[in-house]
Amino acid sequence: MTISSKARILLIYPPNDPEVKKRGFNYSIDDCQPLGLGYVAAALESSGYKIKVIDAKAEALSIDKIIKKVVEFNPAIIGLSVSTPDFYTAVSLARQIKARGDYPLVIGGRHISALPEETMEEGCFDYGVVGEGECTVVELAEAILKADTSRIQQIKGIVFRNGPKITRTPPREQIEDLDTLSFPARHLFPSSEKYPYLFYNKSLSVTTIITSRGCSYRCTFCDHAVFGNRVRMRSIKNVVDEVEMLVRDYGISEINIIDDIFPLRRERVEEFGRQLRERGLKIPWICSARVDSIDPDMLKIMKDAGCWMVVYGIESSSQKILDVTNKNITAQKIEQAVRWTREAGIAAAGTLVFGLPGEDRMTIRDTMAFVKRLCLDRLIFVIFLPLPGSEFYRRLSEGGELKNGREYRKEHDYYFPRRLPFIAEDLTIDLLKKYRKKVYRDFYLRPSYIAKRLFIHREFKGLPMRIRSLIKAIF
């Protein structure tokens, strides 16, 4: 037997709150399968490793329960997929794992891709995967199991501890042909019931797919540390093969395409719809788009292909704020895109970010009034976090405006922050929380909105879960 056929590798998606509280509005937004970890798991499994995945968010596991599962599985290698809000929970988890055994610990994901050396300075991780991980982890796992130090030093796209020294290797080339990747190893994750994804769906058998990697736009608040700014696309045949598999093997009845921007090429969206129809896949789907990436003809094509909702990054109605984010859009374009979307018979959702540089009480109040006029079908609100790997993070760090980044990240949650590393002038964290509650109350508690959801769209499935999660955000 080869080393790989015997070795056990445990992959962990850590909780984003040390106390793992009951699911609230933040979980209702983000409780989808972590596709990055799924792709890595599939790559390792295809190479012969025995893989176990612990999704601590979906299973609401405490760190003690995770440790128990680690000891029971007794892996040869442990990998953690970590974003910035999860980072210090992951550090705590990693230290407790190390206290129970000398497991080699590998960290991947957005945080280390943006801050490789700083991440390794925590001292609890042995290796870090920078950028796309599918090819890197397979090479790294084999070298770790063979204790081949010289080979480890030659692997591109990693950072590792060599005694007190932190060594980073040259970057790995991006994966050009995304069709060569195995589909995410969804069979290793909890069932779809654990991922209701409430505020982006209309059924409860929903899952996410990604049809491309990279984004050519350069919004200053976005982190492109993993996939970069060059767009690489899967073939539509490969995408529809995955959709067909999801319907057949997992009973999925709705798809959320989580590309940064799906409708970039008209002919690609047309081909997607054509192949779905040819295979008899009448499955509804949603996607994200820029307000300047669509027009009435594109929306008709999307509607004919099964699209029922588009999520737009609105962020703000203030031109001052939109300009500082480098989105190159206007409030008029936002209004036009939402109007076109509704005229096409597609629901329109929007995201808002409050607290961006230059924000003040007036810009927030103007945006709140603007959103009411838009008559959106769904609304997501976040408080600004300067993400490592983003242009804002670089600017605020260099300008000395970012307060003790590490210390503040320990207490940050995207939707329920306790402290923030950056607060725009004239604002406070308490004021931003107050605005958050008011935005949700004014939007979701309108009688007309409730009536439309119940009697027109007949969204009864998951209604109790939606109500419970909203209560946590509103009151």
mmCIF file of N, CA, C and O in Angstrom, residues 45-88:
data_model
loop_
_atom_site.group_PDB
_atom_site.id
_atom_site.type_symbol
_atom_site.label_atom_id
_atom_site.label_comp_id
_atom_site.label_asym_id
_atom_site.label_seq_id
_atom_site.Cartn_x
_atom_site.Cartn_y
_atom_site.Cartn_z
ATOM 1 N N GLU A 45 -8.755 13.437 -1.834
ATOM 2 C CA GLU A 45 -9.420 12.139 -1.934
ATOM 3 C C GLU A 45 -9.079 11.463 -3.257
ATOM 4 O O GLU A 45 -8.844 10.243 -3.300
ATOM 5 N N SER A 46 -9.024 12.237 -4.330
ATOM 6 C CA SER A 46 -8.668 11.682 -5.639
ATOM 7 C C SER A 46 -7.242 11.150 -5.662
ATOM 8 O O SER A 46 -6.910 10.277 -6.479
ATOM 9 N N SER A 47 -6.407 11.666 -4.755
ATOM 10 C CA SER A 47 -5.013 11.209 -4.672
ATOM 11 C C SER A 47 -4.848 10.017 -3.737
ATOM 12 O O SER A 47 -3.723 9.581 -3.492
ATOM 13 N N GLY A 48 -5.953 9.508 -3.196
ATOM 14 C CA GLY A 48 -5.893 8.281 -2.410
ATOM 15 C C GLY A 48 -5.934 8.445 -0.913
ATOM 16 O O GLY A 48 -5.868 7.455 -0.180
ATOM 17 N N TYR A 49 -6.046 9.656 -0.409
ATOM 18 C CA TYR A 49 -6.075 9.868 1.034
ATOM 19 C C TYR A 49 -7.466 9.594 1.602
ATOM 20 O O TYR A 49 -8.477 9.758 0.909
ATOM 21 N N LYS A 50 -7.505 9.180 2.856
ATOM 22 C CA LYS A 50 -8.773 9.022 3.562
ATOM 23 C C LYS A 50 -9.090 10.363 4.217
ATOM 24 O O LYS A 50 -8.356 10.816 5.096
ATOM 25 N N ILE A 51 -10.167 10.978 3.791
ATOM 26 C CA ILE A 51 -10.472 12.352 4.195
ATOM 27 C C ILE A 51 -11.705 12.388 5.091
ATOM 28 O O ILE A 51 -12.701 11.717 4.824
ATOM 29 N N LYS A 52 -11.617 13.189 6.138
ATOM 30 C CA LYS A 52 -12.775 13.507 6.959
ATOM 31 C C LYS A 52 -12.870 15.020 7.045
ATOM 32 O O LYS A 52 -11.854 15.712 7.175
ATOM 33 N N VAL A 53 -14.100 15.549 6.943
ATOM 34 C CA VAL A 53 -14.339 16.988 7.037
ATOM 35 C C VAL A 53 -15.185 17.275 8.267
ATOM 36 O O VAL A 53 -16.189 16.604 8.512
ATOM 37 N N ILE A 54 -14.772 18.277 9.033
ATOM 38 C CA ILE A 54 -15.585 18.789 10.138
ATOM 39 C C ILE A 54 -15.976 20.217 9.802
ATOM 40 O O ILE A 54 -15.122 21.102 9.755
ATOM 41 N N ASP A 55 -17.257 20.427 9.531
ATOM 42 C CA ASP A 55 -17.759 21.788 9.324
ATOM 43 C C ASP A 55 -18.371 22.233 10.645
ATOM 44 O O ASP A 55 -19.538 21.969 10.937
ATOM 45 N N ALA A 56 -17.566 22.899 11.466
ATOM 46 C CA ALA A 56 -17.998 23.266 12.817
ATOM 47 C C ALA A 56 -19.122 24.291 12.812
ATOM 48 O O ALA A 56 -19.914 24.345 13.752
ATOM 49 N N LYS A 57 -19.199 25.114 11.761
ATOM 50 C CA LYS A 57 -20.300 26.070 11.668
ATOM 51 C C LYS A 57 -21.624 25.348 11.461
ATOM 52 O O LYS A 57 -22.598 25.568 12.172
ATOM 53 N N ALA A 58 -21.643 24.475 10.446
ATOM 54 C CA ALA A 58 -22.887 23.792 10.106
ATOM 55 C C ALA A 58 -23.364 22.897 11.238
ATOM 56 O O ALA A 58 -24.563 22.758 11.473
ATOM 57 N N GLU A 59 -22.420 22.271 11.943
ATOM 58 C CA GLU A 59 -22.786 21.336 13.006
ATOM 59 C C GLU A 59 -22.826 21.983 14.381
ATOM 60 O O GLU A 59 -23.085 21.310 15.377
ATOM 61 N N ALA A 60 -22.581 23.308 14.421
ATOM 62 C CA ALA A 60 -22.621 24.064 15.684
ATOM 63 C C ALA A 60 -21.777 23.386 16.762
ATOM 64 O O ALA A 60 -22.219 23.157 17.887
ATOM 65 N N LEU A 61 -20.528 23.081 16.422
ATOM 66 C CA LEU A 61 -19.632 22.381 17.339
ATOM 67 C C LEU A 61 -18.803 23.354 18.157
ATOM 68 O O LEU A 61 -18.268 24.333 17.631
ATOM 69 N N SER A 62 -18.664 23.076 19.421
ATOM 70 C CA SER A 62 -17.731 23.820 20.266
ATOM 71 C C SER A 62 -16.321 23.326 19.986
ATOM 72 O O SER A 62 -16.118 22.259 19.386
ATOM 73 N N ILE A 63 -15.340 24.084 20.448
ATOM 74 C CA ILE A 63 -13.956 23.661 20.257
ATOM 75 C C ILE A 63 -13.695 22.346 20.980
ATOM 76 O O ILE A 63 -12.995 21.460 20.468
ATOM 77 N N ASP A 64 -14.266 22.148 22.145
ATOM 78 C CA ASP A 64 -14.086 20.881 22.872
ATOM 79 C C ASP A 64 -14.595 19.696 22.056
ATOM 80 O O ASP A 64 -13.959 18.631 22.016
ATOM 81 N N LYS A 65 -15.735 19.879 21.386
ATOM 82 C CA LYS A 65 -16.284 18.784 20.584
ATOM 83 C C LYS A 65 -15.435 18.528 19.338
ATOM 84 O O LYS A 65 -15.293 17.385 18.890
ATOM 85 N N ILE A 66 -14.867 19.601 18.788
ATOM 86 C CA ILE A 66 -13.967 19.423 17.643
ATOM 87 C C ILE A 66 -12.736 18.628 18.065
ATOM 88 O O ILE A 66 -12.312 17.694 17.371
ATOM 89 N N ILE A 67 -12.172 18.987 19.211
ATOM 90 C CA ILE A 67 -10.985 18.279 19.712
ATOM 91 C C ILE A 67 -11.286 16.796 19.904
ATOM 92 O O ILE A 67 -10.466 15.921 19.576
ATOM 93 N N LYS A 68 -12.450 16.489 20.416
ATOM 94 C CA LYS A 68 -12.842 15.089 20.621
ATOM 95 C C LYS A 68 -12.862 14.338 19.289
ATOM 96 O O LYS A 68 -12.380 13.195 19.191
ATOM 97 N N LYS A 69 -13.394 14.968 18.258
ATOM 98 C CA LYS A 69 -13.432 14.336 16.943
ATOM 99 C C LYS A 69 -12.029 14.184 16.354
ATOM 100 O O LYS A 69 -11.741 13.202 15.663
ATOM 101 N N VAL A 70 -11.161 15.146 16.631
ATOM 102 C CA VAL A 70 -9.773 15.052 16.172
ATOM 103 C C VAL A 70 -9.109 13.819 16.771
ATOM 104 O O VAL A 70 -8.470 13.019 16.072
ATOM 105 N N VAL A 71 -9.235 13.644 18.071
ATOM 106 C CA VAL A 71 -8.610 12.514 18.764
ATOM 107 C C VAL A 71 -9.179 11.196 18.259
ATOM 108 O O VAL A 71 -8.441 10.221 18.036
ATOM 109 N N GLU A 72 -10.485 11.136 18.031
ATOM 110 C CA GLU A 72 -11.121 9.907 17.555
ATOM 111 C C GLU A 72 -10.627 9.526 16.161
ATOM 112 O O GLU A 72 -10.385 8.350 15.885
ATOM 113 N N PHE A 73 -10.465 10.514 15.286
ATOM 114 C CA PHE A 73 -10.034 10.223 13.912
ATOM 115 C C PHE A 73 -8.535 9.958 13.820
ATOM 116 O O PHE A 73 -8.079 9.204 12.968
ATOM 117 N N ASN A 74 -7.770 10.601 14.698
ATOM 118 C CA ASN A 74 -6.305 10.437 14.758
ATOM 119 C C ASN A 74 -5.647 10.624 13.389
ATOM 120 O O ASN A 74 -5.026 9.707 12.838
ATOM 121 N N PRO A 75 -5.771 11.815 12.813
ATOM 122 C CA PRO A 75 -5.240 12.036 11.467
ATOM 123 C C PRO A 75 -3.727 12.172 11.433
ATOM 124 O O PRO A 75 -3.091 12.505 12.441
ATOM 125 N N ALA A 76 -3.172 11.954 10.243
ATOM 126 C CA ALA A 76 -1.742 12.188 10.033
ATOM 127 C C ALA A 76 -1.466 13.662 9.783
ATOM 128 O O ALA A 76 -0.378 14.160 10.090
ATOM 129 N N ILE A 77 -2.442 14.364 9.224
ATOM 130 C CA ILE A 77 -2.322 15.791 8.916
ATOM 131 C C ILE A 77 -3.678 16.433 9.188
ATOM 132 O O ILE A 77 -4.727 15.814 8.945
ATOM 133 N N ILE A 78 -3.668 17.673 9.668
ATOM 134 C CA ILE A 78 -4.899 18.438 9.865
ATOM 135 C C ILE A 78 -4.795 19.737 9.075
ATOM 136 O O ILE A 78 -3.783 20.437 9.141
ATOM 137 N N GLY A 79 -5.854 20.045 8.329
ATOM 138 C CA GLY A 79 -5.909 21.295 7.586
ATOM 139 C C GLY A 79 -7.078 22.141 8.047
ATOM 140 O O GLY A 79 -8.149 21.611 8.368
ATOM 141 N N LEU A 80 -6.891 23.448 8.116
ATOM 142 C CA LEU A 80 -7.955 24.378 8.489
ATOM 143 C C LEU A 80 -8.130 25.412 7.384
ATOM 144 O O LEU A 80 -7.138 25.963 6.888
ATOM 145 N N SER A 81 -9.383 25.658 7.004
ATOM 146 C CA SER A 81 -9.693 26.703 6.026
ATOM 147 C C SER A 81 -10.222 27.903 6.790
ATOM 148 O O SER A 81 -11.252 27.809 7.472
ATOM 149 N N VAL A 82 -9.544 29.057 6.661
ATOM 150 C CA VAL A 82 -9.805 30.166 7.589
ATOM 151 C C VAL A 82 -9.919 31.495 6.846
ATOM 152 O O VAL A 82 -9.066 31.853 6.038
ATOM 153 N N SER A 83 -11.000 32.234 7.167
ATOM 154 C CA SER A 83 -11.130 33.611 6.707
ATOM 155 C C SER A 83 -10.816 34.536 7.879
ATOM 156 O O SER A 83 -10.668 34.086 9.022
ATOM 157 N N THR A 84 -10.740 35.823 7.631
ATOM 158 C CA THR A 84 -10.310 36.761 8.666
ATOM 159 C C THR A 84 -11.191 36.757 9.914
ATOM 160 O O THR A 84 -10.673 36.689 11.035
ATOM 161 N N PRO A 85 -12.524 36.807 9.804
ATOM 162 C CA PRO A 85 -13.326 36.800 11.038
ATOM 163 C C PRO A 85 -13.183 35.522 11.850
ATOM 164 O O PRO A 85 -13.444 35.518 13.047
ATOM 165 N N ASP A 86 -12.782 34.423 11.199
ATOM 166 C CA ASP A 86 -12.604 33.147 11.903
ATOM 167 C C ASP A 86 -11.203 32.968 12.473
ATOM 168 O O ASP A 86 -10.946 31.983 13.166
ATOM 169 N N PHE A 87 -10.283 33.893 12.176
ATOM 170 C CA PHE A 87 -8.881 33.581 12.367
ATOM 171 C C PHE A 87 -8.511 33.276 13.817
ATOM 172 O O PHE A 87 -7.826 32.289 14.101
ATOM 173 N N TYR A 88 -8.934 34.107 14.750
ATOM 174 C CA TYR A 88 -8.482 33.869 16.115
ATOM 175 C C TYR A 88 -9.207 32.707 16.789
ATOM 176 O O TYR A 88 -8.691 32.107 17.730
#
